Short mmCIF file of N, CA and C in Angstrom, two decimals:
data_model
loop_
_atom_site.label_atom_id
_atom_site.label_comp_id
_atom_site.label_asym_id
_atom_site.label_seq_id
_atom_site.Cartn_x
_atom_site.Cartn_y
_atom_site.Cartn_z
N UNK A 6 10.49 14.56 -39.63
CA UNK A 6 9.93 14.14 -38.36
C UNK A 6 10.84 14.62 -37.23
N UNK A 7 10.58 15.08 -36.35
CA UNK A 7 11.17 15.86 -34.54
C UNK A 7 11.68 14.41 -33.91
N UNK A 8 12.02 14.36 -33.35
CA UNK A 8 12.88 13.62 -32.63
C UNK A 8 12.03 13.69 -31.06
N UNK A 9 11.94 12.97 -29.97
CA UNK A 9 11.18 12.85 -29.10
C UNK A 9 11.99 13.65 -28.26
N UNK A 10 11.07 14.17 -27.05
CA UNK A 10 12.26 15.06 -26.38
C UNK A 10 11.27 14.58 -24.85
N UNK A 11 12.33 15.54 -24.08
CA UNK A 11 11.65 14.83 -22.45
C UNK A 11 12.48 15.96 -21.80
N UNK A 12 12.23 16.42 -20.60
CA UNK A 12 12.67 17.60 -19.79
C UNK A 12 12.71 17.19 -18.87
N UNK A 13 13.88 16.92 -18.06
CA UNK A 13 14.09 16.43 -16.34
C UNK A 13 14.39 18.03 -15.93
N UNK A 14 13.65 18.07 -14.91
CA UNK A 14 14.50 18.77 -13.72
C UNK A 14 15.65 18.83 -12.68
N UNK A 15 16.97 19.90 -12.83
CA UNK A 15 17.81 19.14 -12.95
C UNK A 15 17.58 20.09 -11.38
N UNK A 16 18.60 19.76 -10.18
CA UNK A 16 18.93 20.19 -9.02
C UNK A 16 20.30 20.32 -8.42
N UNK A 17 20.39 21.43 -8.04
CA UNK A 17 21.74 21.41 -7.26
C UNK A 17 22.69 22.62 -8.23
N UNK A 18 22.48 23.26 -9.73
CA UNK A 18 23.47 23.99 -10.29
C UNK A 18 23.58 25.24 -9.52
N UNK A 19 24.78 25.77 -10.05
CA UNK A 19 25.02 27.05 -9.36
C UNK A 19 25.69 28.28 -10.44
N UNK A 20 25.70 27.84 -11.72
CA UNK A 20 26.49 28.13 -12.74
C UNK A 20 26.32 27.72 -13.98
N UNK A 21 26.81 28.31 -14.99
CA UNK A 21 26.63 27.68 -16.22
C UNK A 21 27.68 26.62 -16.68
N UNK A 22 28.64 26.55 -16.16
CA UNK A 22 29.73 25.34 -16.02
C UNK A 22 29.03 23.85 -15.34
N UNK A 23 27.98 24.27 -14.21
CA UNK A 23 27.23 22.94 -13.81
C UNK A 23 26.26 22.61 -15.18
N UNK A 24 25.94 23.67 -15.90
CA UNK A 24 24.88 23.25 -16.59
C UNK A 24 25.83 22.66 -17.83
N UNK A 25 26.74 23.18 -17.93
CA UNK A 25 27.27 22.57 -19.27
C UNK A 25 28.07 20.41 -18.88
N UNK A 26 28.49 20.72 -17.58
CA UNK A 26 28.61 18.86 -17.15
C UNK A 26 27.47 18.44 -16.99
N UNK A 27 26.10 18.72 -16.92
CA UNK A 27 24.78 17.81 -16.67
C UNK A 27 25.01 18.15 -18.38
N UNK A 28 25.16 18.77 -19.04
CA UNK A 28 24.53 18.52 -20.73
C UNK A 28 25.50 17.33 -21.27
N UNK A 29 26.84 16.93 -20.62
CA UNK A 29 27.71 16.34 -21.43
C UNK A 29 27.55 14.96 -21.07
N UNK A 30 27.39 14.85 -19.58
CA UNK A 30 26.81 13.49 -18.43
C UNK A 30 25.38 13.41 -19.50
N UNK A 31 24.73 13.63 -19.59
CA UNK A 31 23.56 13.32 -20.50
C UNK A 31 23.70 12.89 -21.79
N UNK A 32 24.69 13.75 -22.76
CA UNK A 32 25.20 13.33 -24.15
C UNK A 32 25.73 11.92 -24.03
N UNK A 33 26.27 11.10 -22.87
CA UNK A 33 26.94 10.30 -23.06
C UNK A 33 25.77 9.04 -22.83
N UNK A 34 24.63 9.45 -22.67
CA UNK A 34 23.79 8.38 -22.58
C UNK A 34 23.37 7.35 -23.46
N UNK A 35 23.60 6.16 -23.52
CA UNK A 35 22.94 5.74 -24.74
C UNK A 35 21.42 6.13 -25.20
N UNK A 36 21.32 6.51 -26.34
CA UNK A 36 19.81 6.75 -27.14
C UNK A 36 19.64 8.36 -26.83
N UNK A 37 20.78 8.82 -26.23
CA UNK A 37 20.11 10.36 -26.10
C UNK A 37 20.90 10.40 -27.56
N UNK A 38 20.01 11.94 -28.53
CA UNK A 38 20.83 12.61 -29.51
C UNK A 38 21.52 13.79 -29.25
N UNK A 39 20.82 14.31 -27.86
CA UNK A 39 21.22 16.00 -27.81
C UNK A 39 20.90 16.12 -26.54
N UNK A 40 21.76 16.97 -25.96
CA UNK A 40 20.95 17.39 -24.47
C UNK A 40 21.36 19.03 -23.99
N UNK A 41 20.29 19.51 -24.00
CA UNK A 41 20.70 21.13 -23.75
C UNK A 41 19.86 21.35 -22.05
N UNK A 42 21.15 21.99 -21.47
CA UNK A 42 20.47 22.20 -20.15
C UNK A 42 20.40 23.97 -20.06
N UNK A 43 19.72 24.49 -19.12
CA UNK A 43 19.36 25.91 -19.61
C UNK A 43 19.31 26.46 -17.35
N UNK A 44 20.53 26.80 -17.15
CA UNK A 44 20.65 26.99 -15.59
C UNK A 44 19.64 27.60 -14.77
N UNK A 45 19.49 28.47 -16.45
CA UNK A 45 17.84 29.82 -15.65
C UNK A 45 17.41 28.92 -14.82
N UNK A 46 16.48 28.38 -15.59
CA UNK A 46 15.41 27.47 -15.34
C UNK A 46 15.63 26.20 -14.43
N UNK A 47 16.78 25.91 -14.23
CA UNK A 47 17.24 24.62 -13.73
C UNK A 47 16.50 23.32 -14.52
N UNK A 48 16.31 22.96 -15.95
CA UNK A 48 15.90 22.03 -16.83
C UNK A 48 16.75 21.68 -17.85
N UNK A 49 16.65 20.43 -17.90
CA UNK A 49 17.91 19.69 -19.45
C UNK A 49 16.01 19.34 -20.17
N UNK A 50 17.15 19.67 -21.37
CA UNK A 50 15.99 19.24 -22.59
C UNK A 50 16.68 18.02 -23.29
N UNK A 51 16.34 16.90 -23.50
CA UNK A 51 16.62 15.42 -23.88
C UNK A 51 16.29 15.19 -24.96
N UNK A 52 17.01 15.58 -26.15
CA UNK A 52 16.33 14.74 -27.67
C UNK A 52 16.90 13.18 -27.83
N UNK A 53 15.67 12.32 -27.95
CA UNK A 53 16.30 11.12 -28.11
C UNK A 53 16.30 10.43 -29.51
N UNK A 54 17.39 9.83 -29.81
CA UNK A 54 17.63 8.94 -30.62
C UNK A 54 16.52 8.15 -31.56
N UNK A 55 16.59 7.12 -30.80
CA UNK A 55 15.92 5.97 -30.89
C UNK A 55 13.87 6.07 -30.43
N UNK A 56 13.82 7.53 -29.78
CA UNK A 56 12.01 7.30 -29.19
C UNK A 56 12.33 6.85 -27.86
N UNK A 57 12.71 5.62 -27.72
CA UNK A 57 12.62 5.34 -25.86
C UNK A 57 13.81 5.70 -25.37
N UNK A 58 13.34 6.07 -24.43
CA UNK A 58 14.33 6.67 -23.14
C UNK A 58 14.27 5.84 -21.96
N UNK A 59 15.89 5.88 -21.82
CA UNK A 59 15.92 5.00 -20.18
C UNK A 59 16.02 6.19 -19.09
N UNK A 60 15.41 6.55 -18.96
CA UNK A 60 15.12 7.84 -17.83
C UNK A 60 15.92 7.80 -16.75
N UNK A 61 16.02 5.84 -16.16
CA UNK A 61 16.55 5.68 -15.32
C UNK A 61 18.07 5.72 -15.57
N UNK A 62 18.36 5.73 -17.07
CA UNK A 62 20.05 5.75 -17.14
C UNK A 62 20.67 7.56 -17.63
N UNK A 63 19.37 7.61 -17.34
CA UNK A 63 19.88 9.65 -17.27
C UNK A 63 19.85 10.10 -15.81
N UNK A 64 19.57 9.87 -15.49
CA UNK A 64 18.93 10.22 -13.74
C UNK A 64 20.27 9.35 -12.93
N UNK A 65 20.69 8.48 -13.37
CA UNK A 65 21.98 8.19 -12.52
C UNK A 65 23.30 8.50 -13.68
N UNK A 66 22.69 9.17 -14.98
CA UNK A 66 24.44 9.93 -15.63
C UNK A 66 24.36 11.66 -14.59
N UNK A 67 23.09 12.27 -14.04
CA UNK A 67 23.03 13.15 -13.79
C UNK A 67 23.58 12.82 -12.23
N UNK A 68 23.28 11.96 -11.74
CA UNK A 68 24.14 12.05 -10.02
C UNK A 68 25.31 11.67 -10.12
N UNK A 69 25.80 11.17 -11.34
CA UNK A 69 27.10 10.37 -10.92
C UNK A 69 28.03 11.90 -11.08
N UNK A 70 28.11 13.32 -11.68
CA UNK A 70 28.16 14.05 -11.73
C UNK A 70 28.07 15.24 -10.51
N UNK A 71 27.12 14.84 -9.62
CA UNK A 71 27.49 15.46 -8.56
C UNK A 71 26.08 16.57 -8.40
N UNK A 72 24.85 15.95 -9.13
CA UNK A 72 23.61 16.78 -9.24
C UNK A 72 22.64 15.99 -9.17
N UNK A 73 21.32 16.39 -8.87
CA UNK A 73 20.22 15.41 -8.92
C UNK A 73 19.30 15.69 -10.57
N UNK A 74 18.52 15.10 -10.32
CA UNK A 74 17.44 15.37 -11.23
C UNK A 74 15.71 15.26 -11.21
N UNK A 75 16.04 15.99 -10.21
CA UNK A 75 14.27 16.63 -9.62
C UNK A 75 13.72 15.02 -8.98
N UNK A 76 13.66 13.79 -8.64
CA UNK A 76 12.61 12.83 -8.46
C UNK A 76 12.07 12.84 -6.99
N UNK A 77 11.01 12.09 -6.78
CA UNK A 77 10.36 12.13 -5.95
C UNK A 77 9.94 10.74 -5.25
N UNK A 78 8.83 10.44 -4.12
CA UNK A 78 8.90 9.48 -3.89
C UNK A 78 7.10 9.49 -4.04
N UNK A 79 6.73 8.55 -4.21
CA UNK A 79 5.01 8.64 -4.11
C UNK A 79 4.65 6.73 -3.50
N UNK A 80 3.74 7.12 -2.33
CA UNK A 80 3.42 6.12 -1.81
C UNK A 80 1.76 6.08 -1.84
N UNK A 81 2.07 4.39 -2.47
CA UNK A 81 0.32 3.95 -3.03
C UNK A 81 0.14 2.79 -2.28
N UNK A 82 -1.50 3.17 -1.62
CA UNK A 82 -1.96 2.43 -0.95
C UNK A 82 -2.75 1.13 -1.65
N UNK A 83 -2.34 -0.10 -1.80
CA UNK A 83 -3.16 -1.13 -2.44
C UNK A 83 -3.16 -2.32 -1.65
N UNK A 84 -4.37 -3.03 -2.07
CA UNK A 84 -5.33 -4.10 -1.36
C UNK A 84 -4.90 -5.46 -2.05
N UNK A 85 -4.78 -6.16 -1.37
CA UNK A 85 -4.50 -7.71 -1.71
C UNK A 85 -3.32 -7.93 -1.74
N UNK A 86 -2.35 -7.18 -1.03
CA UNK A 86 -0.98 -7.99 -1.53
C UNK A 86 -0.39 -8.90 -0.55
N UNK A 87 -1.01 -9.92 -0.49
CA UNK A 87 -0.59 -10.90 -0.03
C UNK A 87 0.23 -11.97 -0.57
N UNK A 88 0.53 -12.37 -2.43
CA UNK A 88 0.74 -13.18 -2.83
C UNK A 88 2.09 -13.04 -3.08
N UNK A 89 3.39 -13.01 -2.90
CA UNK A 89 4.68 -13.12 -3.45
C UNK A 89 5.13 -12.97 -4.67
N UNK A 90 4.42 -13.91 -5.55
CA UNK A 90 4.77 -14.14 -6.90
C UNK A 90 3.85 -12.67 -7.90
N UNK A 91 2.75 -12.51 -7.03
CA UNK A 91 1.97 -11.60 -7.77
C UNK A 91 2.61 -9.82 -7.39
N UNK A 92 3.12 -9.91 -6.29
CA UNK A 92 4.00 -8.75 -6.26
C UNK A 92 5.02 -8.01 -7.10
N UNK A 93 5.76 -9.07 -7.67
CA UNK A 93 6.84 -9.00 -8.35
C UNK A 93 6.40 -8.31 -10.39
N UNK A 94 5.11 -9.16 -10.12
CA UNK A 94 4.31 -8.46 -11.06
C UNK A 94 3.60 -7.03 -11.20
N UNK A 95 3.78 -6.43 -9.80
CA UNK A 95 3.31 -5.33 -9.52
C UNK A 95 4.29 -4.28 -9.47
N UNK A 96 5.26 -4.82 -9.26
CA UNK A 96 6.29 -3.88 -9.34
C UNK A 96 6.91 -3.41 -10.70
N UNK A 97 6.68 -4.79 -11.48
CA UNK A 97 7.13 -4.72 -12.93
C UNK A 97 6.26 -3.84 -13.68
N UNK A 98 5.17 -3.77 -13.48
CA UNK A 98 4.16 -2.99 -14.44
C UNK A 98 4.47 -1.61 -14.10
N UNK A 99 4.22 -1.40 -12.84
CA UNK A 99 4.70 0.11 -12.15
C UNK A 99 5.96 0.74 -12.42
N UNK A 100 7.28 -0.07 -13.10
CA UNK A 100 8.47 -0.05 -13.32
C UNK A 100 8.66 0.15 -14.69
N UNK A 101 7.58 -0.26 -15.47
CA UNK A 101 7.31 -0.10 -17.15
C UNK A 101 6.85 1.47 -17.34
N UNK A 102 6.30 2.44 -16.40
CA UNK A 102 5.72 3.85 -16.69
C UNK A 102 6.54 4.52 -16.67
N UNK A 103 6.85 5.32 -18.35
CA UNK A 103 7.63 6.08 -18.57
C UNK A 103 7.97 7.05 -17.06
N UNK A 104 9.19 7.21 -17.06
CA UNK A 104 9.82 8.36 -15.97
C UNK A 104 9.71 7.78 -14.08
N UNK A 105 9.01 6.33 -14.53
CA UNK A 105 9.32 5.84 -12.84
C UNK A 105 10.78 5.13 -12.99
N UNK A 106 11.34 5.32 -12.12
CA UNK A 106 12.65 4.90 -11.47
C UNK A 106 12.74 3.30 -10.83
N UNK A 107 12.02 3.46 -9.76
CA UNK A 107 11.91 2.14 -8.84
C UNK A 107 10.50 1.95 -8.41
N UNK A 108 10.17 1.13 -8.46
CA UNK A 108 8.99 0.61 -7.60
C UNK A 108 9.33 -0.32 -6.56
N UNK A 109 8.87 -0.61 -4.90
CA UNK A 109 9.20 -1.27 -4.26
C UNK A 109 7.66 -1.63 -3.06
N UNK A 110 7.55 -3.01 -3.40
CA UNK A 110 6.39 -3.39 -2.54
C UNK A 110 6.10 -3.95 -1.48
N UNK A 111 5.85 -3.48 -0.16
CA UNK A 111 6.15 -3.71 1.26
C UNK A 111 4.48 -4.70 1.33
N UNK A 112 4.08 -5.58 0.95
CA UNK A 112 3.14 -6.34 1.54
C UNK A 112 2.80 -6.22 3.25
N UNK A 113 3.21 -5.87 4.31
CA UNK A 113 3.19 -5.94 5.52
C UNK A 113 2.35 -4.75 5.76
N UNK A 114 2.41 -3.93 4.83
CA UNK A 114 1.49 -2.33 5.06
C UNK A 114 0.45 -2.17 3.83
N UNK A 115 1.01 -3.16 3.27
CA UNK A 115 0.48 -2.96 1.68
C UNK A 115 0.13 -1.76 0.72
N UNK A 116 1.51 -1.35 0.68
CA UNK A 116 1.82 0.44 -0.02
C UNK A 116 2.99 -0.30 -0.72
N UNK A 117 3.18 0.35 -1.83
CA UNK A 117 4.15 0.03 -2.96
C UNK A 117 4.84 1.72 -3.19
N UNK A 118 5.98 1.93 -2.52
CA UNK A 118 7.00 3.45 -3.09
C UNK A 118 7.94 3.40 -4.69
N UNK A 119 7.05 4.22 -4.82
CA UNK A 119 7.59 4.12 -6.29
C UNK A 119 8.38 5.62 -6.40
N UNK A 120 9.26 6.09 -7.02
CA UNK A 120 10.53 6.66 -6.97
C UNK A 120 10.36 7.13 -8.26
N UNK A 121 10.32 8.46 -8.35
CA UNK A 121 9.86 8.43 -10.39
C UNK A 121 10.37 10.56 -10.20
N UNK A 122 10.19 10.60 -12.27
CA UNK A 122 10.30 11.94 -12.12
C UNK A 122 8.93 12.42 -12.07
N UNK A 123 8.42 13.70 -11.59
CA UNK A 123 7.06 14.05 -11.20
C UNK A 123 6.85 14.71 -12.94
N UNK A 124 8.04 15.32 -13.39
CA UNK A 124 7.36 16.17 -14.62
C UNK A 124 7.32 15.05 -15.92
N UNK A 125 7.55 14.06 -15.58
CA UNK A 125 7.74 13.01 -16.88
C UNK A 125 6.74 11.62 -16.51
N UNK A 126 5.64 11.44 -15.11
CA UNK A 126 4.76 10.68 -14.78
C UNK A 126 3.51 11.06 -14.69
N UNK A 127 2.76 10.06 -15.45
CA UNK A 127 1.02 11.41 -15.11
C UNK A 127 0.39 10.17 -13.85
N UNK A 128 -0.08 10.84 -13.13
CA UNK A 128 -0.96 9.97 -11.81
C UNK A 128 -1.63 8.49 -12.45
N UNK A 129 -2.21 8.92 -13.37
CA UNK A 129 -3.04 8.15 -14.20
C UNK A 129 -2.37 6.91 -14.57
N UNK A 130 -1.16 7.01 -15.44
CA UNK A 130 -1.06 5.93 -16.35
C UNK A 130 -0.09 5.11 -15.10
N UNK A 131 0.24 5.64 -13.76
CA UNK A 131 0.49 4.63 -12.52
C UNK A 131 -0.51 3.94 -11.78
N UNK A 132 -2.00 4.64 -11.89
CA UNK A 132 -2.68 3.95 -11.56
C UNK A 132 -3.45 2.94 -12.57
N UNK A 133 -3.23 3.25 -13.61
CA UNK A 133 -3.25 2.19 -14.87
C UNK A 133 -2.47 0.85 -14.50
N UNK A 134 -1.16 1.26 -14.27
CA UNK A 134 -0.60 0.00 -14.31
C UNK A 134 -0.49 -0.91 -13.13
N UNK A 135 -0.94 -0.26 -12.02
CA UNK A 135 -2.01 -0.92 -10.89
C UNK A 135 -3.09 -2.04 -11.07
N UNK A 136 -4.15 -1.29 -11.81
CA UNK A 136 -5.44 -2.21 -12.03
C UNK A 136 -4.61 -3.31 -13.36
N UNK A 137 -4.05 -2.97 -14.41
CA UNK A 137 -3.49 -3.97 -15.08
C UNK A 137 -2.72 -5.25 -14.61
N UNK A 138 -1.75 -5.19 -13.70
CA UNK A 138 -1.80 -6.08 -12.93
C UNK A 138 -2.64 -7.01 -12.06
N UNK A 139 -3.27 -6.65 -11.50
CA UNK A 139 -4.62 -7.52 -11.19
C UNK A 139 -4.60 -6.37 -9.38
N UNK A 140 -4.07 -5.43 -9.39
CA UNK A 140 -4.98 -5.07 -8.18
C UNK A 140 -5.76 -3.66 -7.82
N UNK A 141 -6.05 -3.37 -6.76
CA UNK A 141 -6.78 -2.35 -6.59
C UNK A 141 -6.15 -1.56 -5.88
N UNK A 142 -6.21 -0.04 -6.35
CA UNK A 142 -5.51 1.05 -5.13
C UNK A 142 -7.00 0.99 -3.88
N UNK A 143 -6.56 0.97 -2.65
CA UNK A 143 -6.95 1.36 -1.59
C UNK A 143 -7.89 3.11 -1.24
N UNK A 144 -6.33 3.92 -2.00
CA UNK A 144 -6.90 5.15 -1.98
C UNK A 144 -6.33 6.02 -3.00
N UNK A 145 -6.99 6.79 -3.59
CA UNK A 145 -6.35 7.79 -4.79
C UNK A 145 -5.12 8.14 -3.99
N UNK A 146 -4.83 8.10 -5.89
CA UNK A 146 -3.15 8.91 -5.80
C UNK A 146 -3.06 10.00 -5.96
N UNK A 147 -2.43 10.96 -4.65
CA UNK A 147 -2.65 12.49 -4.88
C UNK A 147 -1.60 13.00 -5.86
N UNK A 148 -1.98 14.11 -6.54
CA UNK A 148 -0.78 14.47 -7.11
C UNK A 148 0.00 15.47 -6.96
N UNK A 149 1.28 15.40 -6.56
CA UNK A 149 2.18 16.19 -6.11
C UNK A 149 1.51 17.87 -6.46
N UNK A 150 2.08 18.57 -5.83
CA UNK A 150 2.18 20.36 -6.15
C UNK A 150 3.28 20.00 -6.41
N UNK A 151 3.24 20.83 -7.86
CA UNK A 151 4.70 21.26 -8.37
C UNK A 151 4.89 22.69 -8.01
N UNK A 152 4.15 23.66 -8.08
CA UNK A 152 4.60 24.87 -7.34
C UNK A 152 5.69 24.68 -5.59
N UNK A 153 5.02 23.81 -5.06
CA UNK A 153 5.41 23.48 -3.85
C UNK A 153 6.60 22.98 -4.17
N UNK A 154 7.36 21.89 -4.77
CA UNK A 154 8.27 20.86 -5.29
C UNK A 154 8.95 22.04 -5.38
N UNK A 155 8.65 23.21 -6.42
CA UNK A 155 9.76 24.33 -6.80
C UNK A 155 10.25 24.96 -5.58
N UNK A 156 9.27 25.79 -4.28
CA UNK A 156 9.44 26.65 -3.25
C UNK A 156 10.47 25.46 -2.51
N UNK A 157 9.92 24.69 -2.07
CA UNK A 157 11.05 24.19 -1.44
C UNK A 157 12.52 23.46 -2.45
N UNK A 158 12.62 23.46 -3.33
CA UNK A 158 14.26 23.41 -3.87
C UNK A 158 14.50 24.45 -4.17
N UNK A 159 13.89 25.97 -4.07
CA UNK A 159 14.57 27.03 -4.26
C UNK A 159 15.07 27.37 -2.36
N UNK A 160 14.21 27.05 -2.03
CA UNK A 160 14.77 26.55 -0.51
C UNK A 160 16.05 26.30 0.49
N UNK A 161 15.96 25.46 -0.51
CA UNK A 161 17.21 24.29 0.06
C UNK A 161 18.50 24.74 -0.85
N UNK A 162 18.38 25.55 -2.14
CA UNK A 162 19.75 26.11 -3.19
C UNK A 162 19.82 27.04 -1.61
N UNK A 163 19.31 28.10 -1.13
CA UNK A 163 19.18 29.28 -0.71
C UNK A 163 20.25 29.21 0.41
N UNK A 164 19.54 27.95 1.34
CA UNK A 164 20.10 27.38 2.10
C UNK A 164 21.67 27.05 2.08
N UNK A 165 21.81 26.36 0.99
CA UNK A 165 23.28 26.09 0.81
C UNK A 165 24.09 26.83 0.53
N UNK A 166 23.46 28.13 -0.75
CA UNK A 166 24.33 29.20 -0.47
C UNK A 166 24.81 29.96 0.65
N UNK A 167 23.95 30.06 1.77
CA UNK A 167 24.46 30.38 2.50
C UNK A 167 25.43 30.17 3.51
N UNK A 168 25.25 28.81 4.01
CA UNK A 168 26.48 27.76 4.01
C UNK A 168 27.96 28.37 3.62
N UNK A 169 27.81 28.31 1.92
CA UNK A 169 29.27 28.49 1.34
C UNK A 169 29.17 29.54 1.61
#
């Protein structure tokens, strides 16, 4: 049997020495078995252990290092959040989908920013865990361009090289 694997996008290398500290910052994760990062591409490949992955405890072994790891922010528009106690429930379900990070729910606008990786979240199973909780999105959730996501962080490397 394969071992489960998962691919973050990593940001910020400049070298194969960056790629080899995001592979070792990753090895040290609990439940990872293996982690190969590949600079071409700017991607770590994640074999895990155990099947579940704390995404969120790779994504802060990868900044504490001095790199990101591709995430994003996505803001969902939903109806009824008026109740306190039922919020907290909304955040939790949204916080259970593989590769989200944070969920955070502003009742006053009633949009919930959830903080996740784009290549490890499908639109779907966030708006799943929306209606499972007991509410309704307002308005579809668009889904990112990843072509776009790429042009602009090849962007912003370009940028900085030039800088140094």
């Amino acid at each position: 049997m394969t071992e489960p694997r998962l691919v973050l996008p990593i940001e910020g290398m400049h070298c194969a020495a960056c790629a080899r500290t995001v592979e070792k910052a990753l090895g040290d994760v609990p439940g990872v078995h293996e982690a190969a990062v590949n600079f071409a591409n700017a991607k770590a490949t994640v074999s895990l252990a155990d099947g579940e992955a704390d995404v969120a405890a790779m994504v802060e072994a990868v900044r504490r290092v001095g790199y990101d790891a591709g995430t994003a922010l996505l803001t969902l528009h939903v109806e009824g959040m008026r109740h306190a106690g039922a919020l907290g429930r909304l955040e939790t379900s949204i916080s259970r989908v593989q590769g989200v990070l944070a969920a955070s729910a502003n009742p006053a606008d009633e949009t919930v920013r959830v903080e996740h990786v784009p290549s490890l979240v499908a639109v779907e199973d966030v708006e799943s865990a929306v209606t499972e909780s007991g509410f309704v999105l307002s308005a579809p959730v668009e889904a990112e361009d990843p072509v776009e996501r790429e042009r602009l962080r090849h962007e912003r490397d370009r940028r900085s090289l030039l800088v140094k």
